[in-house]
Short mmCIF file of C-alpha atoms in Angstrom, two decimals:
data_model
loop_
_atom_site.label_atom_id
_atom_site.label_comp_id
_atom_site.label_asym_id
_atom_site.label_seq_id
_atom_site.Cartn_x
_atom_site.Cartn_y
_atom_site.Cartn_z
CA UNK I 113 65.85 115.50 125.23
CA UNK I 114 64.92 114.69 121.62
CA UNK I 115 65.77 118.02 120.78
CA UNK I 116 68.60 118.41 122.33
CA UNK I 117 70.50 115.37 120.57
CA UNK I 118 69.36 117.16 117.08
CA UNK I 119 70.61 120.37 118.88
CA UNK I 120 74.06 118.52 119.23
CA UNK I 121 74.01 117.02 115.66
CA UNK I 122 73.47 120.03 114.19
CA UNK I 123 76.62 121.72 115.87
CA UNK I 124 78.77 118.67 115.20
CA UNK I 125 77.50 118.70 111.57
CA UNK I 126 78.28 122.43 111.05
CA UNK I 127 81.75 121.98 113.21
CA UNK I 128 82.64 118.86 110.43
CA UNK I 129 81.91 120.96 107.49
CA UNK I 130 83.87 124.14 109.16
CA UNK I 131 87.11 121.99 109.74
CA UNK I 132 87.60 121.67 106.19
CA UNK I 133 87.06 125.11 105.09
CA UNK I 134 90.14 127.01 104.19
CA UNK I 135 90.99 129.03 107.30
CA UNK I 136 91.92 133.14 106.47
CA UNK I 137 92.36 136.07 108.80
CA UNK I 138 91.55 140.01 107.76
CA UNK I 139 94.86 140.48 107.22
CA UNK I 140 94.84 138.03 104.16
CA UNK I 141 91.78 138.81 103.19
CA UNK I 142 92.60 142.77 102.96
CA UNK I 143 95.75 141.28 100.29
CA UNK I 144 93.45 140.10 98.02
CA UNK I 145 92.23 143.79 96.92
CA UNK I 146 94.64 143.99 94.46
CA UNK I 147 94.78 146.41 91.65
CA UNK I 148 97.50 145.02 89.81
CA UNK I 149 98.87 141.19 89.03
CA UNK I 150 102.38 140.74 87.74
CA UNK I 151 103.58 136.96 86.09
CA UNK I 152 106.32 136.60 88.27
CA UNK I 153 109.29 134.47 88.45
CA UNK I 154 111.84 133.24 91.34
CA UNK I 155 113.74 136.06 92.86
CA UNK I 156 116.34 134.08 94.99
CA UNK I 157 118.68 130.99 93.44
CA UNK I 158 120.39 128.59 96.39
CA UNK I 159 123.15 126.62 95.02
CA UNK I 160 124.37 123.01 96.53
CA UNK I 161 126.67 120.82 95.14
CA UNK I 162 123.79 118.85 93.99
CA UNK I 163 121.61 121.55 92.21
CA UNK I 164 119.84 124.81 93.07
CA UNK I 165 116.39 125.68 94.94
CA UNK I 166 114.83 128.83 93.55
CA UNK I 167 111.98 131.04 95.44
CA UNK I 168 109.26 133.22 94.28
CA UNK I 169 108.84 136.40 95.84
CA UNK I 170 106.63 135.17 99.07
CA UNK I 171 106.11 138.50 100.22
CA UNK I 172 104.14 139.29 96.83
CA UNK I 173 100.58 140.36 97.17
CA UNK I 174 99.45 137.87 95.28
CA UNK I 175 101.06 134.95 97.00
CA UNK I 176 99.73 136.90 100.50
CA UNK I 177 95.89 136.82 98.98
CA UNK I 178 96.51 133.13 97.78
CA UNK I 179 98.18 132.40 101.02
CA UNK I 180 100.73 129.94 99.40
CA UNK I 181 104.17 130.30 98.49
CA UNK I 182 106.19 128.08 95.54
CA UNK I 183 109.34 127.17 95.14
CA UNK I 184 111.29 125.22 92.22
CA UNK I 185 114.43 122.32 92.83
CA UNK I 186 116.68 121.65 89.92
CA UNK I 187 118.59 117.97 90.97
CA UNK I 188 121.02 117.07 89.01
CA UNK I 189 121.45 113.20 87.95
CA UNK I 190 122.58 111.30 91.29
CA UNK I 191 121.21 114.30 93.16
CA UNK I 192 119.61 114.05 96.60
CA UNK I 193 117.66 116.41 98.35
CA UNK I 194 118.26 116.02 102.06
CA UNK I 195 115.45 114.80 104.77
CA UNK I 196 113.36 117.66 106.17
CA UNK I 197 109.73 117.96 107.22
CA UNK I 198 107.29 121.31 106.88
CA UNK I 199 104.77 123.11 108.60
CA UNK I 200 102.57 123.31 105.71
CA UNK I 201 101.36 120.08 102.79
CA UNK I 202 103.47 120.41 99.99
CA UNK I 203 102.02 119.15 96.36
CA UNK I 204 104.49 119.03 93.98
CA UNK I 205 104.48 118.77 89.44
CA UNK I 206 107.60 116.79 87.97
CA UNK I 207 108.12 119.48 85.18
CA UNK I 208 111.49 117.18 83.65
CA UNK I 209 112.96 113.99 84.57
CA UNK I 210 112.43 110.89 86.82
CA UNK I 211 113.28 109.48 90.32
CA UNK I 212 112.45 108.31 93.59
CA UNK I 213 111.25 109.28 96.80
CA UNK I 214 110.47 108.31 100.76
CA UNK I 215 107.72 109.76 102.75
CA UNK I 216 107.98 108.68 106.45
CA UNK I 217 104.57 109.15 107.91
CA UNK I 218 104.74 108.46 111.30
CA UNK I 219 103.26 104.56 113.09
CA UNK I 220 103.48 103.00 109.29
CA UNK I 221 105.29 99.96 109.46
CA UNK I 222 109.23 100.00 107.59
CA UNK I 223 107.22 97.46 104.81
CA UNK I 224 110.16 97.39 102.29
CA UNK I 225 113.10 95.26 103.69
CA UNK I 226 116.13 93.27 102.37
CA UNK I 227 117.97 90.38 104.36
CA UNK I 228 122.00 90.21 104.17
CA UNK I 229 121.35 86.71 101.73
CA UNK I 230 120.06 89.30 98.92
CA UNK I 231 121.86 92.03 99.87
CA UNK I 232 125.11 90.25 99.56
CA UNK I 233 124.41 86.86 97.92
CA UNK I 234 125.17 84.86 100.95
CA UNK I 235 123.13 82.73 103.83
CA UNK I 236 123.23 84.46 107.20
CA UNK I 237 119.51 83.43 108.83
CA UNK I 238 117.04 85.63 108.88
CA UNK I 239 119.11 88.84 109.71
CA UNK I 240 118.25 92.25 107.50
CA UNK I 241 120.79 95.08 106.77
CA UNK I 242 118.18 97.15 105.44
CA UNK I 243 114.37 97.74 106.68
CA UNK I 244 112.29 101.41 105.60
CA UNK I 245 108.95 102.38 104.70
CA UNK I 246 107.96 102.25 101.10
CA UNK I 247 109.78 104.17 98.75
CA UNK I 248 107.56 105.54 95.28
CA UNK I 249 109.20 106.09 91.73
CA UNK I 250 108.08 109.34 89.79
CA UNK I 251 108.32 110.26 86.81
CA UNK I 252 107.48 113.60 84.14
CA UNK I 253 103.76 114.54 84.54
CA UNK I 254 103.46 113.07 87.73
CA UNK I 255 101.80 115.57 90.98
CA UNK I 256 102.67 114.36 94.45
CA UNK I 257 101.81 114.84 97.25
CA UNK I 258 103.53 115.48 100.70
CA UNK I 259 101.23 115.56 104.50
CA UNK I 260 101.95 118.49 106.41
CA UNK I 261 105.17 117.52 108.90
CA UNK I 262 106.18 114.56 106.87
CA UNK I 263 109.78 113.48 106.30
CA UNK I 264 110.65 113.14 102.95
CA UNK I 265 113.49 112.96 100.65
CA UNK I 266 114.08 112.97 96.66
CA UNK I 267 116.59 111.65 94.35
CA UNK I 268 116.99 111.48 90.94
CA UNK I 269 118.00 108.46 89.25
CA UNK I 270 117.34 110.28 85.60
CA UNK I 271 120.56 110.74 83.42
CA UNK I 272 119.00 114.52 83.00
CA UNK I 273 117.92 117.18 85.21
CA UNK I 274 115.25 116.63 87.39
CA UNK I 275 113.19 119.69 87.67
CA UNK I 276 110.16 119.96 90.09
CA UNK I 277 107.43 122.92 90.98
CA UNK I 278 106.28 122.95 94.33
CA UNK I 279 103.26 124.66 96.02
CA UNK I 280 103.77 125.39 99.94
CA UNK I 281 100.09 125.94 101.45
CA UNK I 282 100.84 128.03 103.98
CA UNK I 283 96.88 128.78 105.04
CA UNK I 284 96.64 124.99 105.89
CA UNK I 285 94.48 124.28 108.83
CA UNK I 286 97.47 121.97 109.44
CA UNK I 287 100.12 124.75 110.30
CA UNK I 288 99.53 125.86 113.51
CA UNK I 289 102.40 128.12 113.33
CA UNK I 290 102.06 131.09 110.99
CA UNK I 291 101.76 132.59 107.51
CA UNK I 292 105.51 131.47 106.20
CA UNK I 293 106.43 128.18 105.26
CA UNK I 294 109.04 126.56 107.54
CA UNK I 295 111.17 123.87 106.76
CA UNK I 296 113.29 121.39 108.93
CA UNK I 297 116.35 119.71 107.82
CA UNK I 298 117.16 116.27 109.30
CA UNK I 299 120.50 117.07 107.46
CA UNK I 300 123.05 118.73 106.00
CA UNK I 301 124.07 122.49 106.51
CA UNK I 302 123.83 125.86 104.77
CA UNK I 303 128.03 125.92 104.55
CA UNK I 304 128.52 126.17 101.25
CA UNK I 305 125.66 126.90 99.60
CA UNK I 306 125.95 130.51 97.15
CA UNK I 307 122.93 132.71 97.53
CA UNK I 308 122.43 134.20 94.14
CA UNK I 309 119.77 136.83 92.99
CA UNK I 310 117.93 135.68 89.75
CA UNK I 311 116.48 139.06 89.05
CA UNK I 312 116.33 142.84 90.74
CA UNK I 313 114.00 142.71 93.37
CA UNK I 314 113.43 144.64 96.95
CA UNK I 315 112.69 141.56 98.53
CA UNK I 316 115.39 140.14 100.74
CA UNK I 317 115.35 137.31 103.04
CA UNK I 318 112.95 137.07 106.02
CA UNK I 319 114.80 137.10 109.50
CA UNK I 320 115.16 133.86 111.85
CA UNK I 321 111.77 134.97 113.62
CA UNK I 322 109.69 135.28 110.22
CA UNK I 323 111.78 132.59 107.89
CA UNK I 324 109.65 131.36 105.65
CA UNK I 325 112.36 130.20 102.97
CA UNK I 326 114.80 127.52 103.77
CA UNK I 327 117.79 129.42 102.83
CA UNK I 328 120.58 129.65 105.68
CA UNK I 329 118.60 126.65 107.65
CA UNK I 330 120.80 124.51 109.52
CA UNK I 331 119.73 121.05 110.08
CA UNK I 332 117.77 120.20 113.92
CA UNK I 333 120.44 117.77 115.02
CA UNK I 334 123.08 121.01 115.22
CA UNK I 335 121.57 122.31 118.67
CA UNK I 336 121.57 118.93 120.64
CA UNK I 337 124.37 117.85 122.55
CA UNK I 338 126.26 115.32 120.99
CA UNK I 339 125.96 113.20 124.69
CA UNK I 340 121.91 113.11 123.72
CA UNK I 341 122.55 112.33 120.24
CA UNK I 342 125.46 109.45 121.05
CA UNK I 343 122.12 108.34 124.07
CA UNK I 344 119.41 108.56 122.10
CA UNK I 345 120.70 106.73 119.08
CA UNK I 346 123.02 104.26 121.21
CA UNK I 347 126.01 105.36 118.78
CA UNK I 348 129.37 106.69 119.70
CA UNK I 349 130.09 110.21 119.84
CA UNK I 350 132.03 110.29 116.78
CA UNK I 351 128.87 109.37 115.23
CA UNK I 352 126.86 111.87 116.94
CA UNK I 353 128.80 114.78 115.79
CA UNK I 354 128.72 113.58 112.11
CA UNK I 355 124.50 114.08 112.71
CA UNK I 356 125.06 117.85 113.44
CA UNK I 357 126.79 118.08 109.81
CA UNK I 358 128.50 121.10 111.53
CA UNK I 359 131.70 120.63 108.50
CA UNK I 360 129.12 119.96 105.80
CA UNK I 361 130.16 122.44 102.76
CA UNK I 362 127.87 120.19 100.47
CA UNK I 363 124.14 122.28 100.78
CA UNK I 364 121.27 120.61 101.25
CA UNK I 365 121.07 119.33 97.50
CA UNK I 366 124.09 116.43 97.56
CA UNK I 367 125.94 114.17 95.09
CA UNK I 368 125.52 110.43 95.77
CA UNK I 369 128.93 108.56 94.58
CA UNK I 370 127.76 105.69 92.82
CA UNK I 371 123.81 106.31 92.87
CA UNK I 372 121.74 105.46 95.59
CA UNK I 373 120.77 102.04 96.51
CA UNK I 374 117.30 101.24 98.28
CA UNK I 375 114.75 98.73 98.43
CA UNK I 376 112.23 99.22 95.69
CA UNK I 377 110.09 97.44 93.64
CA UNK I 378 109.58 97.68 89.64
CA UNK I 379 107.96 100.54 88.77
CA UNK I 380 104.94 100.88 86.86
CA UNK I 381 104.47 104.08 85.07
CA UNK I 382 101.01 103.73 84.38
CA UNK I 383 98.83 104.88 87.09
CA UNK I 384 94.60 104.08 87.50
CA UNK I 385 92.56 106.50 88.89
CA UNK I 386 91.11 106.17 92.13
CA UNK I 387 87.48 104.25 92.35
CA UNK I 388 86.45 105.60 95.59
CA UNK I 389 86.96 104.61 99.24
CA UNK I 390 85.56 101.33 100.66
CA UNK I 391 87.00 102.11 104.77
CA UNK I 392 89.83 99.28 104.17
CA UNK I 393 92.19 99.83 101.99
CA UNK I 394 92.86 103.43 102.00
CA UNK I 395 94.18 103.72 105.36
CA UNK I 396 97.22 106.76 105.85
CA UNK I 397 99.64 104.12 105.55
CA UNK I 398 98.74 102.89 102.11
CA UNK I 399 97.20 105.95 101.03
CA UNK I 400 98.44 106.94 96.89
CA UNK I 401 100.68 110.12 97.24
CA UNK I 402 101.70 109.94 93.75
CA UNK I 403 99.30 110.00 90.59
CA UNK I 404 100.26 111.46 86.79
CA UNK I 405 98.22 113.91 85.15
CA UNK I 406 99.91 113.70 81.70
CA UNK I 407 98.23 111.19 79.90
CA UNK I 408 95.96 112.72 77.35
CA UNK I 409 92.95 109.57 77.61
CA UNK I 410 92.38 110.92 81.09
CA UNK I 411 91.13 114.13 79.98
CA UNK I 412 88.04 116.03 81.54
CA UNK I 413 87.78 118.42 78.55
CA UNK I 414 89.34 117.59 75.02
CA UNK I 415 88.67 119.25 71.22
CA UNK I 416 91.63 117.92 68.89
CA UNK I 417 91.57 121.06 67.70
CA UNK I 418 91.80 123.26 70.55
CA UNK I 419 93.84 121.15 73.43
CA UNK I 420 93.00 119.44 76.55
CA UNK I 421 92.45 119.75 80.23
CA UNK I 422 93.21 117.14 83.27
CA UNK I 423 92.21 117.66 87.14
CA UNK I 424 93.02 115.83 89.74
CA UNK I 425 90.84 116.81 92.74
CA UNK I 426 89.94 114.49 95.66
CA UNK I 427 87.46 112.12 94.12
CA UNK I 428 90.04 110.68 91.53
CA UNK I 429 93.38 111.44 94.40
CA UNK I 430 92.01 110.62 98.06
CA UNK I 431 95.18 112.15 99.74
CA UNK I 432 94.15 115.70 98.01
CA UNK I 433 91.34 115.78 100.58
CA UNK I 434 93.94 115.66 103.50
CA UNK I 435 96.08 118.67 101.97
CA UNK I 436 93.11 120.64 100.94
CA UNK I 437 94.39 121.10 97.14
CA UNK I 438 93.62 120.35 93.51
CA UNK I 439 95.43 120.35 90.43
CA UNK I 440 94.96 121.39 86.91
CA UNK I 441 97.10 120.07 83.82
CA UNK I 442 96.04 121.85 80.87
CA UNK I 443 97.36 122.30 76.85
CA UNK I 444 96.46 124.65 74.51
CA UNK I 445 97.04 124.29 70.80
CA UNK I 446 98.24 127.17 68.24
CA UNK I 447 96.27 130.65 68.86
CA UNK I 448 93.55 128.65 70.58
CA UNK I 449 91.60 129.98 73.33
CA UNK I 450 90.15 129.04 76.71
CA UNK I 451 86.69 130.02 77.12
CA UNK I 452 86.49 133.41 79.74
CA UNK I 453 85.54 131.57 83.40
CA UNK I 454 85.89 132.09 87.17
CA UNK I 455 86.76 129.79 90.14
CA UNK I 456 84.16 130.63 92.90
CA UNK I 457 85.24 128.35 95.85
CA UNK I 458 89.58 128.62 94.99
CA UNK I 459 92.39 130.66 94.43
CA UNK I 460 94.17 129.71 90.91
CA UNK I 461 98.26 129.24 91.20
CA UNK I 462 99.04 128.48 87.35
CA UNK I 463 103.03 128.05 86.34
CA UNK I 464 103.71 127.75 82.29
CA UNK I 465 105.95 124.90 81.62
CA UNK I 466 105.93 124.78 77.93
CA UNK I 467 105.30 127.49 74.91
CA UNK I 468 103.47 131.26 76.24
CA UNK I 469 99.67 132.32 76.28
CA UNK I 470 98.12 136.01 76.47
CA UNK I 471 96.63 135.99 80.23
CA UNK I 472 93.63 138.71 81.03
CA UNK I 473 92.52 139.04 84.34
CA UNK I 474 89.37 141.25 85.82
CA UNK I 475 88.49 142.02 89.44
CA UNK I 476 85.26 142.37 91.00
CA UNK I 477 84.82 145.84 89.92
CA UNK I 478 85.04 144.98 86.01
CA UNK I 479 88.84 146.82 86.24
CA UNK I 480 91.76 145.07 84.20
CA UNK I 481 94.64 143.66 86.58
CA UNK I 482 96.50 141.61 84.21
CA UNK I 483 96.51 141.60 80.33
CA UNK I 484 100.24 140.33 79.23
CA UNK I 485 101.99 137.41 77.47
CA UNK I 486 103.43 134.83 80.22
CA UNK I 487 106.10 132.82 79.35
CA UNK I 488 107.65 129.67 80.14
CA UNK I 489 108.56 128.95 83.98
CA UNK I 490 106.33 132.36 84.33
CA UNK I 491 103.64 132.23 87.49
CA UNK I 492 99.94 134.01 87.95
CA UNK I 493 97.88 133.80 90.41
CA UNK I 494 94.38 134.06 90.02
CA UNK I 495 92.70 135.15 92.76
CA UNK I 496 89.13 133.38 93.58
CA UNK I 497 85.96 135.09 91.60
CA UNK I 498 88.35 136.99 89.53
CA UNK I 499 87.31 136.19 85.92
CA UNK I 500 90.28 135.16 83.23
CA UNK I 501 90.77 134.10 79.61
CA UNK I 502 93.52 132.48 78.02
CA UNK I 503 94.78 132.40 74.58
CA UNK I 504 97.99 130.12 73.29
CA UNK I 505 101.05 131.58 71.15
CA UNK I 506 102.33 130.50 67.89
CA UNK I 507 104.07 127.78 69.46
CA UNK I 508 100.95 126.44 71.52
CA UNK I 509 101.07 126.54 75.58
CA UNK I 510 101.07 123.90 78.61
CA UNK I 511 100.48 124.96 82.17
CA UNK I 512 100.39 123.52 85.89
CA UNK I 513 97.54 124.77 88.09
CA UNK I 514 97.65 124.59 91.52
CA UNK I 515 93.94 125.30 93.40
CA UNK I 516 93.19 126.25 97.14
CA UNK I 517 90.48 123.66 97.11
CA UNK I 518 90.09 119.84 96.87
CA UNK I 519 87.11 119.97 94.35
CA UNK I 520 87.66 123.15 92.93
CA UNK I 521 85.32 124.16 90.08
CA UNK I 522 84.94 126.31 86.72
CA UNK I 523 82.26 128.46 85.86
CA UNK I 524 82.59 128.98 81.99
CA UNK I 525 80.90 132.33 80.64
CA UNK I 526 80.47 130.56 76.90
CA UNK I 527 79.99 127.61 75.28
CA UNK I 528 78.08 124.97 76.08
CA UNK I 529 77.12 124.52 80.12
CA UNK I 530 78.23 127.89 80.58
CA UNK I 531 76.47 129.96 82.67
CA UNK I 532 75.06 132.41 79.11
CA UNK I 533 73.53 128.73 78.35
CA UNK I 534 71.99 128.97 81.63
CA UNK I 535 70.31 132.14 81.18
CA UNK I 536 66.98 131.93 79.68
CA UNK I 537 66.75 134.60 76.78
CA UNK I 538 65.22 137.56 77.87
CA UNK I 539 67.10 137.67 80.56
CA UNK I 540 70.16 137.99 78.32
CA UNK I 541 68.27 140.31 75.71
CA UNK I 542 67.21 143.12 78.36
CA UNK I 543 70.85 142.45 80.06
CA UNK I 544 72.78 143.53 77.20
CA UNK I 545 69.88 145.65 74.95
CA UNK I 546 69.94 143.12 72.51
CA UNK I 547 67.41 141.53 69.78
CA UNK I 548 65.91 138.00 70.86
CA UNK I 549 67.71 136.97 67.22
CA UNK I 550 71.24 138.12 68.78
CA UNK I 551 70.70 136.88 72.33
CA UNK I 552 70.28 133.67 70.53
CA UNK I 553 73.29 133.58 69.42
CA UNK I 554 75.25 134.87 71.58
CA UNK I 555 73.50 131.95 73.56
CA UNK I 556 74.47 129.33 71.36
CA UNK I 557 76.58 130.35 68.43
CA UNK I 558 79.73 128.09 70.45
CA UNK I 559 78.89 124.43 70.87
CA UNK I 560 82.24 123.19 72.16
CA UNK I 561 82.39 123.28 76.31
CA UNK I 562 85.92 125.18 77.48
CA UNK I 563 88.34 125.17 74.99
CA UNK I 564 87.81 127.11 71.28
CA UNK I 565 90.34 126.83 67.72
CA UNK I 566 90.91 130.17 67.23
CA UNK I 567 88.81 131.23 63.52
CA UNK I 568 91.99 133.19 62.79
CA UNK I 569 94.90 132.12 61.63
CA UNK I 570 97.29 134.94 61.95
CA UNK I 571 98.22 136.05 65.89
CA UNK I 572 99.85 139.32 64.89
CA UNK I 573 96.52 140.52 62.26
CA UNK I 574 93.97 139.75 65.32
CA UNK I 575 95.01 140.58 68.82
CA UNK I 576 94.26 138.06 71.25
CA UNK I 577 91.99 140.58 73.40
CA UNK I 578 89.79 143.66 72.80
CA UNK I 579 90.25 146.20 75.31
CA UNK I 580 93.11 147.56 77.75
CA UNK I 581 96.28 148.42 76.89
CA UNK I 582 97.86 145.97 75.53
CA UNK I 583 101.94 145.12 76.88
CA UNK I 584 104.64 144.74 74.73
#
């Protein structure tokens, strides 16, 4: 009996740690033997009356091996992006501006409410025009983060553009559907909007059956009968038929006349880590979906003269462990370099939002896939394993990196706790036929950790990287 019960605890302990592995079939795997990595950027604009939504190629091999696809929403000021839900989490970066949003997650309480007395500076009882769940302000540097299948809206309340870079984790164990990322509008229509292509590019819209863009989506209420819709919401049918939005020319991006008016309370920019759960507070109700990643004192790697680098995995941002992610905020100064590393339990999504850096990227066989300058609003994938180095342009470079794992880590190949530290000498002197004198310093000539100041000072008299052809 005994050991059956540590029979049963064994299975139950190998069927917990399973659940939170990333899932992948052969076909996904077979897209990550790629040969060749382009920096890519969105293929398809969709234009509301409120901004655009632009979409990377989805169907590239990279996204395929990473099994994610990204998309970026422009908003102008007084813009809202209509209700919808997905089949997949959705972490997002606020690359420009400020605003607000809702997340519904379903059996949390409407905790935010307003009687008529405030609303309207008058007495009526205890009667409320307005009650809905909690509603968070964001701001530039913030990452957020959306459950699979939750409703959500944005707005921005900025006087600029609000700009936002979103990663769609299509590979969730969450999305029990398939590879693409679906969304569902609770509003709006596709009337209207102007389908533009952003660059020449084979790739063309999936069909109805495989859509994983939301281009030409119509919103859920259109295919009830208005009778349901009038029943189910005890409105009149007049009502009802507004819900389908069936004469909507606006998009799904709209202009709010006046700006938008909800309950909220004063924001405060300034965010604390996490401290770790204690089983009360952090329930899925309460749970942080916002945190920023901009502030330079919360740095896990920083040389003044190099840059800095910020993660946010699911130790410092609990709700990271739900969606399976992590995130990576990382500046590089002038011609300064990022010391050559691999990611051995994630894929690497990483989206330039300020200046341009020299990527080079090597697969498992020791052959070159990418070697080229990426530029601002430019995306790479990194696939897992496959070993990179980055070095920053005249003008320095900032990035976004979005991993396939909560606790994703780096394994550094120099500097200090890199894995040449970790190699006794020998081992490195019969490795590479060299002197014990020169394994030691190749051991230990670099005391900073990730991040080097270049010793050159001019970018066009030293090229960034030895080796490979190198792209205009």
């Amino acid at each position: 009996m005994a050991k059956l019960f540590v029979s049963l605890s064994f299975l139950l302990l190998i069927h917990g740690c399973l659940a939170f592995q990333r899932p992948f079939t052969f076909q996904q795997q077979n897209q990550c033997q790629i040969q060749q990595i382009n920096a890519l950027v969105p293929v398809e604009r969709v234009q509301s009356e409120g901004g655009f939504t632009e979409f990377f190629n989805s169907e590239e091999q990279q996204f395929q091996c990473a099994g994610v696809e990204v998309i970026r929403h422009q908003i102008r000021p007084r813009g809202l992006l209509l209700p919808s839900y997905a089949n997949s989490p959705i972490l997002f970066f606020v690359e420009q501006g400020s605003g607000f949003q809702g997340v519904m997650l379903p059996g949390c309480p409407e905790t935010f409410e307003v009687s008529t007395e405030q609303f309207e500076g008058r007495k009526v009882g205890s009667s409320f025009t307005d009650r809905h769940q909690k509603i968070e302000h964001f701001q530039q540097g913030d990452v957020v983060a959306i459950p699979t299948g939750a409703a959500h809206w944005l707005y921005n309340d900025g006087q600029s553009d609000l700009v936002i870079i979103a990663l769609l984790d299509t590979t969730n164990n969450d999305n029990q559907l398939d590879s693409n990322h679906r969304r569902f509008f609770l509003a709006g229509s596709s009337q209207g909007e102007q389908i533009q292509q952003t660059q020449q590019s084979s790739w063309q819209r999936p069909t109805q059956q495989g859509q994983s863009q939301q281009t030409g989506a119509d919103n859920i209420f259109k295919a009830f009968p208005v009778e349901i819709i009038a029943s189910v919401f005890n409105v009149d049918q007049e009502t009802a038929q507004l819900l389908k939005s069936e004469n909507d020319q606006r998009g799904h991006i709209v202009l709010v006349e006046g700006g938008m008016q909800v309950i909220q309370p004063p924001f405060h920019p300034e965010e604390k880590y996490y401290d770790g759960l204690n089983g009360l507070e952090e329930t899925i109700c309460s749970l942080k979906l916002r945190m920023n990643i901009n502030d330079p004192s919360k740095a896990d790697f920083y040389n003044p003269q190099a840059g800095q680098s910020t993660n946010l995995n699911s130790f410092k941002f609990p709700v990271l462990k739900e969606l399976q992610l992590s995130v990576e905020r990382g500046v590089l100064n002038r011609f300064a370099i990022v010391s050559p590393y691999w990611i051995p339990n994630a894929h690497n999504i990483l989206y330039v939002t300020n200046g341009d850096m020299r990527i080079q990227i090597v697969n498992d066989q020791g052959m070159e896939v990418f070697n080229d300058q990426v530029y601002q609003q430019q995306l790479v994938v990194i696939p897992q394993g496959f070993a990179v180095v980055k070095q920053a342009g005249e003008q320095g470079c900032m990035w976004i990196s979005f991993r396939t794992n909560d606790n994703s880590v780096i394994n550094t190949l120099a500097g200090k706790n890199s894995v040449m530290r970790a190699l006794p000498l020998d081992v490195i002197a019969y490795s590479y036929q060299l002197s014990r004198e020169d394994a030691q310093k190749l051991k230990y000539n670099r005391r900073e950790s990730v991040m080097f100041e270049h010793g050159q000072t001019s970018y066009q008299r030293v090229p960034p990287f030895v080796g490979g052809d190198q792209k205009a």
